[in-house]
mmCIF file of C-alpha atoms in Angstrom:
data_model
loop_
_atom_site.group_PDB
_atom_site.id
_atom_site.type_symbol
_atom_site.label_atom_id
_atom_site.label_comp_id
_atom_site.label_asym_id
_atom_site.label_seq_id
_atom_site.Cartn_x
_atom_site.Cartn_y
_atom_site.Cartn_z
ATOM 1 C CA MET A 1 7.217 0.199 -28.569
ATOM 2 C CA THR A 2 8.336 -3.699 -29.237
ATOM 3 C CA ARG A 3 7.511 -5.463 -32.063
ATOM 4 C CA LYS A 4 7.265 -9.242 -32.104
ATOM 5 C CA LYS A 5 7.085 -11.768 -34.946
ATOM 6 C CA GLY A 6 3.397 -13.364 -35.386
ATOM 7 C CA ALA A 7 2.599 -16.845 -36.777
ATOM 8 C CA SER A 8 1.108 -15.799 -39.715
ATOM 9 C CA ARG A 9 2.018 -14.024 -42.591
ATOM 10 C CA GLY A 10 -0.199 -13.544 -45.316
ATOM 11 C CA ALA A 11 0.344 -12.570 -48.975
ATOM 12 C CA SER A 12 -0.864 -9.033 -50.216
ATOM 13 C CA THR A 13 -4.592 -8.732 -50.084
ATOM 14 C CA GLN A 14 -6.547 -5.716 -51.372
ATOM 15 C CA GLY A 15 -9.603 -4.130 -50.179
ATOM 16 C CA SER A 16 -11.007 -1.328 -50.963
ATOM 17 C CA GLY A 17 -14.275 0.932 -51.093
ATOM 18 C CA PRO A 18 -15.888 2.136 -54.472
ATOM 19 C CA LYS A 19 -13.189 1.785 -57.261
ATOM 20 C CA LYS A 20 -12.626 4.783 -58.810
ATOM 21 C CA PRO A 21 -10.220 5.402 -61.970
ATOM 22 C CA GLY A 22 -7.302 7.161 -61.774
ATOM 23 C CA THR A 23 -6.439 7.200 -58.114
ATOM 24 C CA ALA A 24 -4.641 11.003 -57.568
ATOM 25 C CA HIS A 25 -2.034 10.221 -55.411
ATOM 26 C CA ARG A 26 0.637 7.556 -54.689
ATOM 27 C CA PRO A 27 -0.145 5.073 -52.095
ATOM 28 C CA ARG A 28 1.123 5.785 -48.405
ATOM 29 C CA ARG A 29 2.480 2.875 -46.332
ATOM 30 C CA LEU A 30 1.735 2.773 -42.653
ATOM 31 C CA ASN A 31 1.767 -0.073 -40.106
ATOM 32 C CA ALA A 32 0.657 -0.616 -36.317
ATOM 33 C CA THR A 33 1.200 -2.986 -33.541
ATOM 34 C CA GLY A 34 -0.649 -4.167 -30.605
ATOM 35 C CA HIS A 35 -3.575 -6.661 -29.584
ATOM 36 C CA LEU A 36 -5.159 -5.607 -33.247
ATOM 37 C CA ILE A 37 -7.786 -8.368 -33.323
ATOM 38 C CA ASP A 38 -9.567 -8.795 -30.173
ATOM 39 C CA SER A 39 -9.247 -4.758 -29.342
ATOM 40 C CA GLY A 40 -11.109 -4.051 -32.759
ATOM 41 C CA LEU A 41 -8.359 -2.002 -34.049
ATOM 42 C CA MET A 42 -7.977 -3.966 -37.386
ATOM 43 C CA SER A 43 -11.548 -3.425 -38.188
ATOM 44 C CA LYS A 44 -11.331 0.024 -37.072
ATOM 45 C CA TYR A 45 -7.946 0.586 -39.353
ATOM 46 C CA LEU A 46 -9.822 -1.201 -42.541
ATOM 47 C CA ASN A 47 -13.314 0.928 -41.950
ATOM 48 C CA ALA A 48 -11.819 4.262 -41.876
ATOM 49 C CA VAL A 49 -10.216 3.650 -45.457
ATOM 50 C CA VAL A 50 -13.163 1.852 -46.858
ATOM 51 C CA GLU A 51 -15.899 4.679 -45.372
ATOM 52 C CA ASN A 52 -13.898 7.464 -46.906
ATOM 53 C CA GLY A 53 -13.834 6.282 -50.386
ATOM 54 C CA GLY A 54 -10.276 5.156 -50.271
ATOM 55 C CA ALA A 55 -8.668 1.516 -51.104
ATOM 56 C CA TYR A 56 -6.239 -0.444 -49.131
ATOM 57 C CA THR A 57 -3.693 -3.167 -49.997
ATOM 58 C CA LEU A 58 -2.219 -5.448 -46.709
ATOM 59 C CA HIS A 59 1.462 -6.075 -47.334
ATOM 60 C CA ARG A 60 1.973 -8.134 -44.110
ATOM 61 C CA PHE A 61 -0.170 -9.223 -41.094
ATOM 62 C CA ASP A 62 2.091 -11.092 -37.870
ATOM 63 C CA ILE A 63 -0.740 -12.436 -35.539
ATOM 64 C CA GLY A 64 1.061 -12.878 -32.060
ATOM 65 C CA ARG A 65 1.772 -16.325 -31.017
ATOM 66 C CA THR A 66 0.624 -16.202 -27.528
ATOM 67 C CA VAL A 67 -1.831 -14.534 -25.247
ATOM 68 C CA GLY A 68 0.682 -11.639 -24.490
ATOM 69 C CA ASP A 69 2.195 -11.155 -27.892
ATOM 70 C CA PHE A 70 1.217 -8.046 -30.129
ATOM 71 C CA SER A 71 0.057 -8.527 -33.938
ATOM 72 C CA THR A 72 1.822 -6.273 -36.408
ATOM 73 C CA VAL A 73 -0.115 -5.168 -39.603
ATOM 74 C CA GLU A 74 1.279 -3.336 -42.592
ATOM 75 C CA PHE A 75 -0.779 -1.984 -45.334
ATOM 76 C CA SER A 76 -0.682 0.951 -47.973
ATOM 77 C CA VAL A 77 -3.836 3.410 -48.725
ATOM 78 C CA THR A 78 -4.691 5.441 -51.900
ATOM 79 C CA ALA A 79 -7.623 7.496 -52.243
ATOM 80 C CA PRO A 80 -8.844 9.361 -55.535
ATOM 81 C CA THR A 81 -8.607 13.015 -54.088
ATOM 82 C CA ARG A 82 -5.683 14.325 -51.578
ATOM 83 C CA GLU A 83 -8.749 15.614 -49.350
ATOM 84 C CA LYS A 84 -9.788 12.125 -49.094
ATOM 85 C CA LEU A 85 -6.376 10.640 -48.526
ATOM 86 C CA ASP A 86 -5.431 13.319 -45.671
ATOM 87 C CA LEU A 87 -8.736 12.515 -43.751
ATOM 88 C CA ILE A 88 -8.198 8.948 -44.183
ATOM 89 C CA LEU A 89 -4.489 9.217 -42.889
ATOM 90 C CA GLY A 90 -5.887 11.785 -40.088
ATOM 91 C CA ASN A 91 -8.190 9.037 -38.828
ATOM 92 C CA LEU A 92 -5.621 6.202 -39.163
ATOM 93 C CA VAL A 93 -2.814 8.209 -37.376
ATOM 94 C CA SER A 94 -4.779 9.151 -34.489
ATOM 95 C CA LEU A 95 -6.248 5.199 -34.151
ATOM 96 C CA GLY A 96 -2.046 4.646 -33.688
ATOM 97 C CA CYS A 97 -1.313 3.846 -37.092
ATOM 98 C CA HIS A 98 2.455 5.175 -38.266
ATOM 99 C CA THR A 99 3.553 6.233 -41.596
ATOM 100 C CA LEU A 100 6.346 4.394 -43.020
ATOM 101 C CA ASP A 101 8.229 7.361 -44.207
ATOM 102 C CA ASP A 102 10.667 9.855 -42.893
ATOM 103 C CA ALA A 103 8.980 12.870 -43.590
ATOM 104 C CA SER A 104 8.832 15.608 -41.099
ATOM 105 C CA ALA A 105 6.093 17.355 -39.496
ATOM 106 C CA VAL A 106 4.743 20.168 -41.596
ATOM 107 C CA LEU A 107 5.162 23.467 -39.772
ATOM 108 C CA LYS A 108 3.166 26.352 -40.625
ATOM 109 C CA PRO A 109 3.070 30.161 -39.147
ATOM 110 C CA SER A 110 -0.189 31.214 -37.504
ATOM 111 C CA GLU A 111 -1.685 34.728 -38.909
ATOM 112 C CA LYS A 112 -3.755 35.701 -35.607
ATOM 113 C CA ASP A 113 -3.660 35.409 -32.385
ATOM 114 C CA GLY A 114 -5.880 32.472 -31.105
ATOM 115 C CA THR A 115 -5.921 31.013 -34.867
ATOM 116 C CA VAL A 116 -4.166 28.408 -36.829
ATOM 117 C CA PRO A 117 -4.060 27.352 -40.200
ATOM 118 C CA ASP A 118 -7.146 25.433 -41.456
ATOM 119 C CA ASP A 119 -5.286 22.059 -41.874
ATOM 120 C CA PHE A 120 -3.885 21.937 -38.787
ATOM 121 C CA TYR A 121 -3.485 18.829 -36.636
ATOM 122 C CA SER A 122 -5.855 18.421 -33.952
ATOM 123 C CA THR A 123 -4.617 16.533 -31.115
ATOM 124 C CA THR A 124 -5.565 13.366 -28.879
ATOM 125 C CA ASN A 125 -5.075 12.418 -25.717
ATOM 126 C CA TYR A 126 -2.811 9.822 -26.306
ATOM 127 C CA ARG A 127 1.070 9.704 -26.167
ATOM 128 C CA THR A 128 2.270 11.498 -29.617
ATOM 129 C CA VAL A 129 5.694 11.920 -31.096
ATOM 130 C CA VAL A 130 6.483 14.299 -34.090
ATOM 131 C CA ARG A 131 9.388 14.585 -36.057
ATOM 132 C CA ALA A 132 10.859 18.132 -36.769
ATOM 133 C CA ALA A 133 13.977 19.422 -37.301
ATOM 134 C CA GLY A 134 15.621 16.011 -37.800
ATOM 135 C CA GLU A 135 14.653 14.954 -34.220
ATOM 136 C CA GLU A 136 11.571 12.915 -32.809
ATOM 137 C CA ILE A 137 10.056 15.022 -30.080
ATOM 138 C CA GLU A 138 7.616 13.797 -27.800
ATOM 139 C CA VAL A 139 4.624 16.201 -27.332
ATOM 140 C CA GLU A 140 4.195 17.838 -23.863
ATOM 141 C CA GLU A 141 0.788 18.423 -22.188
ATOM 142 C CA GLN A 142 -0.615 16.199 -23.636
ATOM 143 C CA ARG A 143 -4.499 16.886 -23.891
ATOM 144 C CA MET A 144 -7.366 16.392 -26.678
ATOM 145 C CA ASP A 145 -8.580 18.995 -28.892
ATOM 146 C CA GLY A 146 -5.406 20.999 -29.045
ATOM 147 C CA CYS A 147 -2.952 21.936 -31.778
ATOM 148 C CA ILE A 148 0.796 21.223 -31.559
ATOM 149 C CA VAL A 149 3.225 24.480 -31.489
ATOM 150 C CA VAL A 150 6.751 23.613 -32.084
ATOM 151 C CA ALA A 151 9.550 26.011 -30.973
ATOM 152 C CA ASP A 152 12.969 25.828 -29.354
ATOM 153 C CA GLY A 153 13.351 21.754 -29.879
ATOM 154 C CA ARG A 154 10.066 21.479 -28.037
ATOM 155 C CA ALA A 155 6.656 20.509 -29.234
ATOM 156 C CA VAL A 156 3.716 21.568 -27.055
ATOM 157 C CA CYS A 157 0.037 20.690 -26.938
ATOM 158 C CA THR A 158 -1.416 24.152 -27.256
ATOM 159 C CA LYS A 159 -5.195 25.226 -26.915
ATOM 160 C CA LEU A 160 -6.142 27.044 -29.729
ATOM 161 C CA ARG A 161 -6.947 30.557 -27.658
ATOM 162 C CA ASP A 162 -3.200 30.307 -26.281
ATOM 163 C CA VAL A 163 -1.823 30.267 -29.939
ATOM 164 C CA ARG A 164 0.080 33.493 -30.659
ATOM 165 C CA SER A 165 0.717 35.119 -34.205
ATOM 166 C CA GLY A 166 3.850 33.711 -35.608
ATOM 167 C CA ASP A 167 3.915 30.307 -33.677
ATOM 168 C CA ARG A 168 4.697 27.332 -35.452
ATOM 169 C CA VAL A 169 1.936 24.765 -35.932
ATOM 170 C CA ILE A 170 2.191 21.526 -37.204
ATOM 171 C CA CYS A 171 -0.538 20.742 -40.174
ATOM 172 C CA GLY A 172 -1.537 17.703 -41.561
ATOM 173 C CA HIS A 173 -0.297 14.230 -40.402
ATOM 174 C CA ASP A 174 2.846 13.869 -41.567
ATOM 175 C CA GLY A 175 5.505 13.257 -39.055
ATOM 176 C CA VAL A 176 3.088 12.570 -36.418
ATOM 177 C CA ASP A 177 2.829 9.461 -34.515
ATOM 178 C CA VAL A 178 0.359 8.429 -31.879
ATOM 179 C CA PHE A 179 0.648 5.813 -29.431
ATOM 180 C CA PRO A 180 -2.406 4.591 -28.076
ATOM 181 C CA PRO A 181 -2.508 2.718 -24.742
ATOM 182 C CA PHE A 182 -3.269 -0.893 -25.062
ATOM 183 C CA LYS A 183 -5.399 -2.561 -22.529
ATOM 184 C CA GLU A 184 -3.055 -5.320 -21.401
ATOM 185 C CA ARG A 185 -4.958 -8.663 -20.456
ATOM 186 C CA GLU A 186 -2.976 -8.961 -17.361
ATOM 187 C CA ALA A 187 -3.103 -5.443 -16.080
ATOM 188 C CA GLN A 188 -2.319 -5.079 -12.687
ATOM 189 C CA ASP A 189 -4.150 -2.195 -11.178
ATOM 190 C CA PHE A 190 -7.544 -2.304 -13.070
ATOM 191 C CA VAL A 191 -7.655 -6.312 -13.490
ATOM 192 C CA PHE A 192 -10.601 -6.033 -10.809
ATOM 193 C CA MET A 193 -12.986 -4.396 -13.241
ATOM 194 C CA ALA A 194 -12.170 -5.837 -17.029
ATOM 195 C CA SER A 195 -15.541 -4.080 -18.335
ATOM 196 C CA ASP A 196 -15.359 -0.602 -19.061
ATOM 197 C CA VAL A 197 -18.820 -0.159 -17.085
ATOM 198 C CA SER A 198 -19.389 -2.781 -13.660
ATOM 199 C CA SER A 199 -22.717 -2.837 -12.946
ATOM 200 C CA GLU A 200 -22.682 -6.590 -11.724
ATOM 201 C CA LYS A 201 -19.702 -6.897 -9.542
ATOM 202 C CA ARG A 202 -19.573 -6.557 -5.875
ATOM 203 C CA VAL A 203 -18.788 -3.288 -5.021
ATOM 204 C CA GLU A 204 -16.624 -3.905 -2.072
ATOM 205 C CA ILE A 205 -14.350 -6.128 -4.709
ATOM 206 C CA ILE A 206 -14.314 -3.106 -6.901
ATOM 207 C CA VAL A 207 -13.853 -0.533 -4.184
ATOM 208 C CA SER A 208 -10.608 -2.821 -2.597
ATOM 209 C CA GLY A 209 -9.091 -2.788 -6.447
ATOM 210 C CA ILE A 210 -9.524 1.005 -6.343
ATOM 211 C CA ALA A 211 -8.049 1.684 -2.913
ATOM 212 C CA ARG A 212 -4.958 -0.809 -3.964
ATOM 213 C CA MET A 213 -4.448 1.644 -6.851
ATOM 214 C CA MET A 214 -4.466 4.531 -4.730
ATOM 215 C CA ARG A 215 -2.252 3.287 -2.450
ATOM 216 C CA ALA A 216 0.262 2.600 -5.301
ATOM 217 C CA VAL A 217 -0.166 5.847 -6.677
ATOM 218 C CA ARG A 218 0.583 7.801 -2.993
ATOM 219 C CA LYS A 219 3.569 5.130 -2.415
ATOM 220 C CA ARG A 220 5.289 6.214 -5.441
ATOM 221 C CA GLY A 221 4.594 10.258 -5.109
ATOM 222 C CA GLY A 222 1.751 10.184 -7.578
ATOM 223 C CA ARG A 223 -1.292 12.715 -7.083
ATOM 224 C CA ILE A 224 -5.179 11.528 -6.780
ATOM 225 C CA ILE A 225 -7.344 14.226 -8.188
ATOM 226 C CA ALA A 226 -11.495 14.007 -7.104
ATOM 227 C CA VAL A 227 -14.104 15.357 -9.062
ATOM 228 C CA PRO A 228 -17.303 14.921 -6.689
ATOM 229 C CA GLY A 229 -20.594 16.350 -7.634
ATOM 230 C CA PRO A 230 -23.325 17.659 -5.565
ATOM 231 C CA VAL A 231 -24.587 13.978 -5.480
ATOM 232 C CA VAL A 232 -22.184 12.984 -3.002
ATOM 233 C CA VAL A 233 -23.887 15.339 -0.543
ATOM 234 C CA HIS A 234 -27.303 14.020 -1.337
ATOM 235 C CA THR A 235 -26.481 10.667 -0.730
ATOM 236 C CA GLY A 236 -24.749 11.162 2.575
ATOM 237 C CA GLY A 237 -21.207 10.642 1.086
ATOM 238 C CA GLY A 238 -19.877 13.900 2.256
ATOM 239 C CA GLU A 239 -18.661 12.905 5.745
ATOM 240 C CA HIS A 240 -17.116 9.955 3.868
ATOM 241 C CA LEU A 241 -15.137 12.292 1.180
ATOM 242 C CA GLY A 242 -13.903 14.349 3.724
ATOM 243 C CA ARG A 243 -12.651 11.052 5.556
ATOM 244 C CA ILE A 244 -10.732 10.300 2.640
ATOM 245 C CA LEU A 245 -9.452 14.257 2.309
ATOM 246 C CA ARG A 246 -8.082 13.738 5.950
ATOM 247 C CA THR A 247 -5.681 10.678 4.925
ATOM 248 C CA GLY A 248 -3.823 12.687 2.715
ATOM 249 C CA TYR A 249 -5.061 10.536 -0.476
ATOM 250 C CA ILE A 250 -6.694 13.621 -2.571
ATOM 251 C CA SER A 251 -4.450 15.931 -3.879
ATOM 252 C CA ALA A 252 -7.106 18.521 -5.274
ATOM 253 C CA VAL A 253 -10.963 18.834 -5.659
ATOM 254 C CA LEU A 254 -12.305 19.878 -8.680
ATOM 255 C CA SER A 255 -15.965 20.603 -8.763
ATOM 256 C CA GLY A 256 -18.774 23.274 -9.426
ATOM 257 C CA ASN A 257 -20.595 25.972 -6.800
ATOM 258 C CA ALA A 258 -23.053 23.239 -6.273
ATOM 259 C CA LEU A 259 -20.736 21.032 -4.155
ATOM 260 C CA ALA A 260 -19.786 23.729 -1.960
ATOM 261 C CA VAL A 261 -23.631 25.074 -1.391
ATOM 262 C CA HIS A 262 -24.868 21.977 -0.506
ATOM 263 C CA ASP A 263 -21.829 20.829 1.538
ATOM 264 C CA ILE A 264 -22.007 23.961 3.171
ATOM 265 C CA GLU A 265 -25.955 23.707 3.855
ATOM 266 C CA ARG A 266 -25.440 20.253 4.933
ATOM 267 C CA ALA A 267 -22.756 21.507 7.772
ATOM 268 C CA LEU A 268 -24.866 24.396 8.763
ATOM 269 C CA TYR A 269 -28.385 22.894 8.777
ATOM 270 C CA GLY A 270 -28.158 19.748 8.497
ATOM 271 C CA THR A 271 -30.137 19.690 4.980
ATOM 272 C CA SER A 272 -29.415 19.422 1.185
ATOM 273 C CA LEU A 273 -32.031 20.950 -1.224
ATOM 274 C CA GLY A 274 -33.914 21.223 2.128
ATOM 275 C CA VAL A 275 -34.107 17.926 2.987
ATOM 276 C CA HIS A 276 -32.746 16.826 6.272
ATOM 277 C CA LEU A 277 -30.192 14.015 5.388
ATOM 278 C CA ASP A 278 -30.623 12.254 8.979
ATOM 279 C CA THR A 279 -34.256 11.838 8.614
ATOM 280 C CA GLY A 280 -35.263 12.350 4.668
ATOM 281 C CA ILE A 281 -38.149 14.552 5.785
ATOM 282 C CA PRO A 282 -38.249 18.197 4.185
ATOM 283 C CA VAL A 283 -37.966 20.917 6.875
ATOM 284 C CA VAL A 284 -40.125 24.212 7.090
ATOM 285 C CA GLU A 285 -38.938 26.125 4.401
ATOM 286 C CA GLY A 286 -35.812 24.241 4.020
ATOM 287 C CA HIS A 287 -35.941 25.472 0.393
ATOM 288 C CA ARG A 288 -34.156 28.540 1.948
ATOM 289 C CA ASN A 289 -30.901 26.875 3.313
ATOM 290 C CA HIS A 290 -29.133 26.898 0.474
ATOM 291 C CA MET A 291 -29.347 30.524 -0.022
ATOM 292 C CA ARG A 292 -28.951 30.866 3.993
ATOM 293 C CA ALA A 293 -25.431 28.764 3.278
ATOM 294 C CA ILE A 294 -24.495 31.032 0.291
ATOM 295 C CA ASN A 295 -25.238 34.228 2.680
ATOM 296 C CA ALA A 296 -23.340 33.034 5.134
ATOM 297 C CA VAL A 297 -20.231 32.393 3.417
ATOM 298 C CA ARG A 298 -20.520 35.357 1.532
ATOM 299 C CA ARG A 299 -20.532 37.553 4.779
ATOM 300 C CA CYS A 300 -17.303 36.319 5.948
ATOM 301 C CA GLY A 301 -15.943 36.705 2.335
ATOM 302 C CA SER A 302 -14.747 33.074 1.285
ATOM 303 C CA ILE A 303 -14.939 29.593 2.188
ATOM 304 C CA ALA A 304 -11.354 30.079 4.133
ATOM 305 C CA ARG A 305 -12.309 32.675 5.954
ATOM 306 C CA ALA A 306 -15.840 31.175 7.148
ATOM 307 C CA VAL A 307 -13.564 28.314 8.565
ATOM 308 C CA GLU A 308 -11.146 30.467 10.046
ATOM 309 C CA GLU A 309 -14.101 32.153 12.119
ATOM 310 C CA GLY A 310 -15.139 29.189 13.424
ATOM 311 C CA VAL A 311 -18.522 29.568 10.997
ATOM 312 C CA LEU A 312 -18.059 26.360 9.010
ATOM 313 C CA THR A 313 -16.959 23.672 10.965
ATOM 314 C CA ARG A 314 -17.224 20.231 8.991
ATOM 315 C CA GLY A 315 -18.086 18.960 5.447
ATOM 316 C CA VAL A 316 -16.016 18.533 2.552
ATOM 317 C CA MET A 317 -15.022 22.183 1.901
ATOM 318 C CA TYR A 318 -13.927 22.516 5.368
ATOM 319 C CA GLU A 319 -11.763 19.645 5.024
ATOM 320 C CA CYS A 320 -10.003 20.603 2.113
ATOM 321 C CA VAL A 321 -9.576 24.140 3.953
ATOM 322 C CA LYS A 322 -8.082 22.161 7.321
ATOM 323 C CA ASN A 323 -5.916 19.886 5.321
ATOM 324 C CA ARG A 324 -4.586 22.398 2.603
ATOM 325 C CA VAL A 325 -6.284 20.590 -0.467
ATOM 326 C CA PRO A 326 -6.220 22.968 -2.995
ATOM 327 C CA TYR A 327 -9.711 23.252 -4.971
ATOM 328 C CA ALA A 328 -11.094 25.082 -7.776
ATOM 329 C CA LEU A 329 -14.804 25.672 -8.282
ATOM 330 C CA ALA A 330 -16.066 26.219 -11.621
ATOM 331 C CA GLY A 331 -19.485 28.677 -12.138
ATOM 332 C CA SER A 332 -22.378 27.793 -14.584
ATOM 333 C CA ILE A 333 -25.307 29.651 -15.635
ATOM 334 C CA ARG A 334 -27.488 27.996 -13.214
ATOM 335 C CA ASP A 335 -25.958 28.960 -9.950
ATOM 336 C CA ASP A 336 -27.105 30.665 -7.260
ATOM 337 C CA GLY A 337 -25.124 33.016 -5.316
ATOM 338 C CA PRO A 338 -22.906 32.102 -6.349
ATOM 339 C CA MET A 339 -20.357 31.282 -3.476
ATOM 340 C CA PRO A 340 -17.440 33.968 -3.451
ATOM 341 C CA ASP A 341 -14.554 31.143 -4.516
ATOM 342 C CA THR A 342 -16.715 29.913 -7.568
ATOM 343 C CA MET A 343 -14.796 31.222 -10.766
ATOM 344 C CA MET A 344 -17.603 32.443 -13.003
ATOM 345 C CA ASP A 345 -14.879 33.567 -15.636
ATOM 346 C CA LEU A 346 -14.631 30.023 -17.607
ATOM 347 C CA ILE A 347 -11.185 30.686 -19.074
ATOM 348 C CA GLU A 348 -10.138 31.214 -15.606
ATOM 349 C CA ALA A 349 -12.103 28.060 -14.255
ATOM 350 C CA GLN A 350 -10.317 25.924 -17.193
ATOM 351 C CA GLU A 351 -6.939 27.341 -16.243
ATOM 352 C CA ALA A 352 -7.392 26.486 -12.574
ATOM 353 C CA TYR A 353 -8.408 22.895 -13.570
ATOM 354 C CA ALA A 354 -5.515 22.879 -15.505
ATOM 355 C CA ARG A 355 -3.219 23.627 -13.129
ATOM 356 C CA LEU A 356 -4.192 21.344 -10.573
ATOM 357 C CA LEU A 357 -4.718 18.353 -13.159
ATOM 358 C CA LYS A 358 -0.553 18.775 -13.818
ATOM 359 C CA GLY A 359 1.153 15.397 -13.069
ATOM 360 C CA ALA A 360 -2.218 13.801 -12.458
ATOM 361 C CA GLU A 361 -1.685 9.678 -11.932
ATOM 362 C CA ALA A 362 -5.524 9.327 -11.327
ATOM 363 C CA VAL A 363 -8.603 10.942 -11.245
ATOM 364 C CA LEU A 364 -11.917 9.821 -9.160
ATOM 365 C CA MET A 365 -14.901 11.321 -10.985
ATOM 366 C CA LEU A 366 -17.574 11.075 -8.260
ATOM 367 C CA GLY A 367 -21.405 11.480 -9.368
ATOM 368 C CA SER A 368 -20.731 14.601 -11.741
ATOM 369 C CA MET A 369 -21.229 14.162 -15.655
ATOM 370 C CA LEU A 370 -20.486 18.117 -16.664
ATOM 371 C CA HIS A 371 -17.424 18.244 -14.433
ATOM 372 C CA SER A 372 -16.187 14.462 -15.181
ATOM 373 C CA ILE A 373 -16.364 15.400 -18.864
ATOM 374 C CA GLY A 374 -14.627 18.259 -18.553
ATOM 375 C CA VAL A 375 -11.817 17.064 -16.645
ATOM 376 C CA GLY A 376 -11.594 13.958 -19.220
ATOM 377 C CA ASN A 377 -10.918 16.238 -22.181
ATOM 378 C CA MET A 378 -8.011 17.803 -20.359
ATOM 379 C CA VAL A 379 -5.969 14.603 -18.810
ATOM 380 C CA PRO A 380 -3.837 12.253 -21.282
ATOM 381 C CA ALA A 381 -5.003 8.940 -21.601
ATOM 382 C CA TRP A 382 -2.720 7.236 -19.485
ATOM 383 C CA VAL A 383 -4.100 8.898 -16.356
ATOM 384 C CA GLN A 384 -6.123 6.233 -14.645
ATOM 385 C CA THR A 385 -9.763 7.016 -14.340
ATOM 386 C CA VAL A 386 -12.540 5.478 -12.317
ATOM 387 C CA CYS A 387 -15.954 6.915 -13.047
ATOM 388 C CA VAL A 388 -18.423 6.414 -10.292
ATOM 389 C CA ASP A 389 -22.151 7.192 -11.194
ATOM 390 C CA ILE A 390 -25.545 5.398 -10.828
ATOM 391 C CA ASN A 391 -26.099 6.116 -14.199
ATOM 392 C CA PRO A 392 -24.165 3.892 -16.870
ATOM 393 C CA ALA A 393 -24.632 6.450 -19.501
ATOM 394 C CA VAL A 394 -22.404 8.806 -17.637
ATOM 395 C CA VAL A 395 -19.147 6.547 -18.676
ATOM 396 C CA THR A 396 -20.722 6.028 -22.024
ATOM 397 C CA LYS A 397 -20.424 9.714 -22.441
ATOM 398 C CA LEU A 398 -17.082 9.770 -21.385
ATOM 399 C CA SER A 399 -15.987 7.060 -23.740
ATOM 400 C CA ASP A 400 -17.841 8.902 -26.590
ATOM 401 C CA ARG A 401 -16.033 12.380 -26.098
ATOM 402 C CA GLY A 402 -12.802 10.701 -26.017
ATOM 403 C CA SER A 403 -12.065 9.053 -22.648
ATOM 404 C CA ALA A 404 -11.490 5.753 -23.486
ATOM 405 C CA GLN A 405 -9.368 4.853 -20.426
ATOM 406 C CA ALA A 406 -12.382 5.732 -18.025
ATOM 407 C CA VAL A 407 -13.393 2.698 -16.203
ATOM 408 C CA GLY A 408 -16.962 2.932 -14.793
ATOM 409 C CA VAL A 409 -18.330 1.685 -11.310
ATOM 410 C CA VAL A 410 -22.434 1.641 -10.954
ATOM 411 C CA THR A 411 -23.511 2.182 -7.927
ATOM 412 C CA ASP A 412 -24.687 4.725 -5.093
ATOM 413 C CA VAL A 413 -21.688 7.435 -5.040
ATOM 414 C CA GLY A 414 -22.385 7.347 -0.895
ATOM 415 C CA LEU A 415 -22.323 3.972 -0.424
ATOM 416 C CA PHE A 416 -18.785 3.935 -2.661
ATOM 417 C CA LEU A 417 -17.181 6.566 -0.672
ATOM 418 C CA ARG A 418 -18.380 4.893 2.700
ATOM 419 C CA LEU A 419 -16.605 1.727 1.509
ATOM 420 C CA LEU A 420 -13.594 3.785 0.077
ATOM 421 C CA ALA A 421 -12.639 5.254 3.138
ATOM 422 C CA ASP A 422 -13.034 2.399 5.342
ATOM 423 C CA GLU A 423 -10.691 0.789 3.108
ATOM 424 C CA LEU A 424 -8.110 3.367 3.068
ATOM 425 C CA SER A 425 -8.511 3.927 6.899
ATOM 426 C CA ALA A 426 -8.241 0.120 7.613
#
């Protein structure tokens, strides 16, 4: 990360929370580089110190000379107890601060399968580099809420359940550098929506920008993942998502049992939740149709077999099968049926999602809060993420759970998919 000298260098400045005599530990020195002021990061750094009972001393604060220049800060932190200092440093490292010492990461062995030492380092979805065995190692398979296992010169982000007894796990914050992505003012792919939630912009303009991004990803051989919810079918967007699947832009579909059920109900009977989608009028005994759809597919044995036997001849799931787009359907306790393809084992479903997300460069989250948040937890922060929902709170929930890169489009999902299919076809 390039550092640029700024226009203002201040003398050392002290600030603190409640002063306590006899600070228990030596000061720890850190620095950070980026758009620290307009992004609010500088305030977050100092709040992380003060709110946890620590004290800080600013040694250097260089402000960027131009709009595109980064700012740089260097400061030290003290705390009355080792526990508070560790808490402060952990928060600062997750925000992108780097400790200015050459300490290597502390590695401790797991004592039991599926467990780690209490002071294990909990990962973010940001790019992470660790210092171990005298080398700087980039962490692989980055995702949030994991730990880091080091072996054979590699550092791998690992889910707790996958840790094995004897695995060496990074503990504490020493030797860990985190690099949050900075949102450039001249961002190329997402300049069409500068705010996190777009509710007052023409949908056509937003869709045009998303289509440009998708073309760029496909041109360089990248993968785009769709995460649709059943509202795609209810709003009439299923046929348009099918059109997009036929264009080859979508590399995988991640969803739940409900999408498949209502998509196939629509394909077989023209209804969704018993309401005819062409007229908007409930049909007689239409409440049975989703169960009839499940029954028809279960009789065939799978969705693919239903396509092969000519039972299923249109819809999102049909297009997935015909165009060889892999899909994973994760089940839940509320599911009817379920469809024979739905994975009711939670761990099996998580693993299937993770496999299909490998190498993803972009994710389209389409009216599915549950699965969008789940996928958001699995992808690193550099994956371009677009969340389309009529409810702006969905994007807020994504951000609150760590998916700060998610950009929201507040609109009807069916309308969005029709416009996007038209744009990509053109």
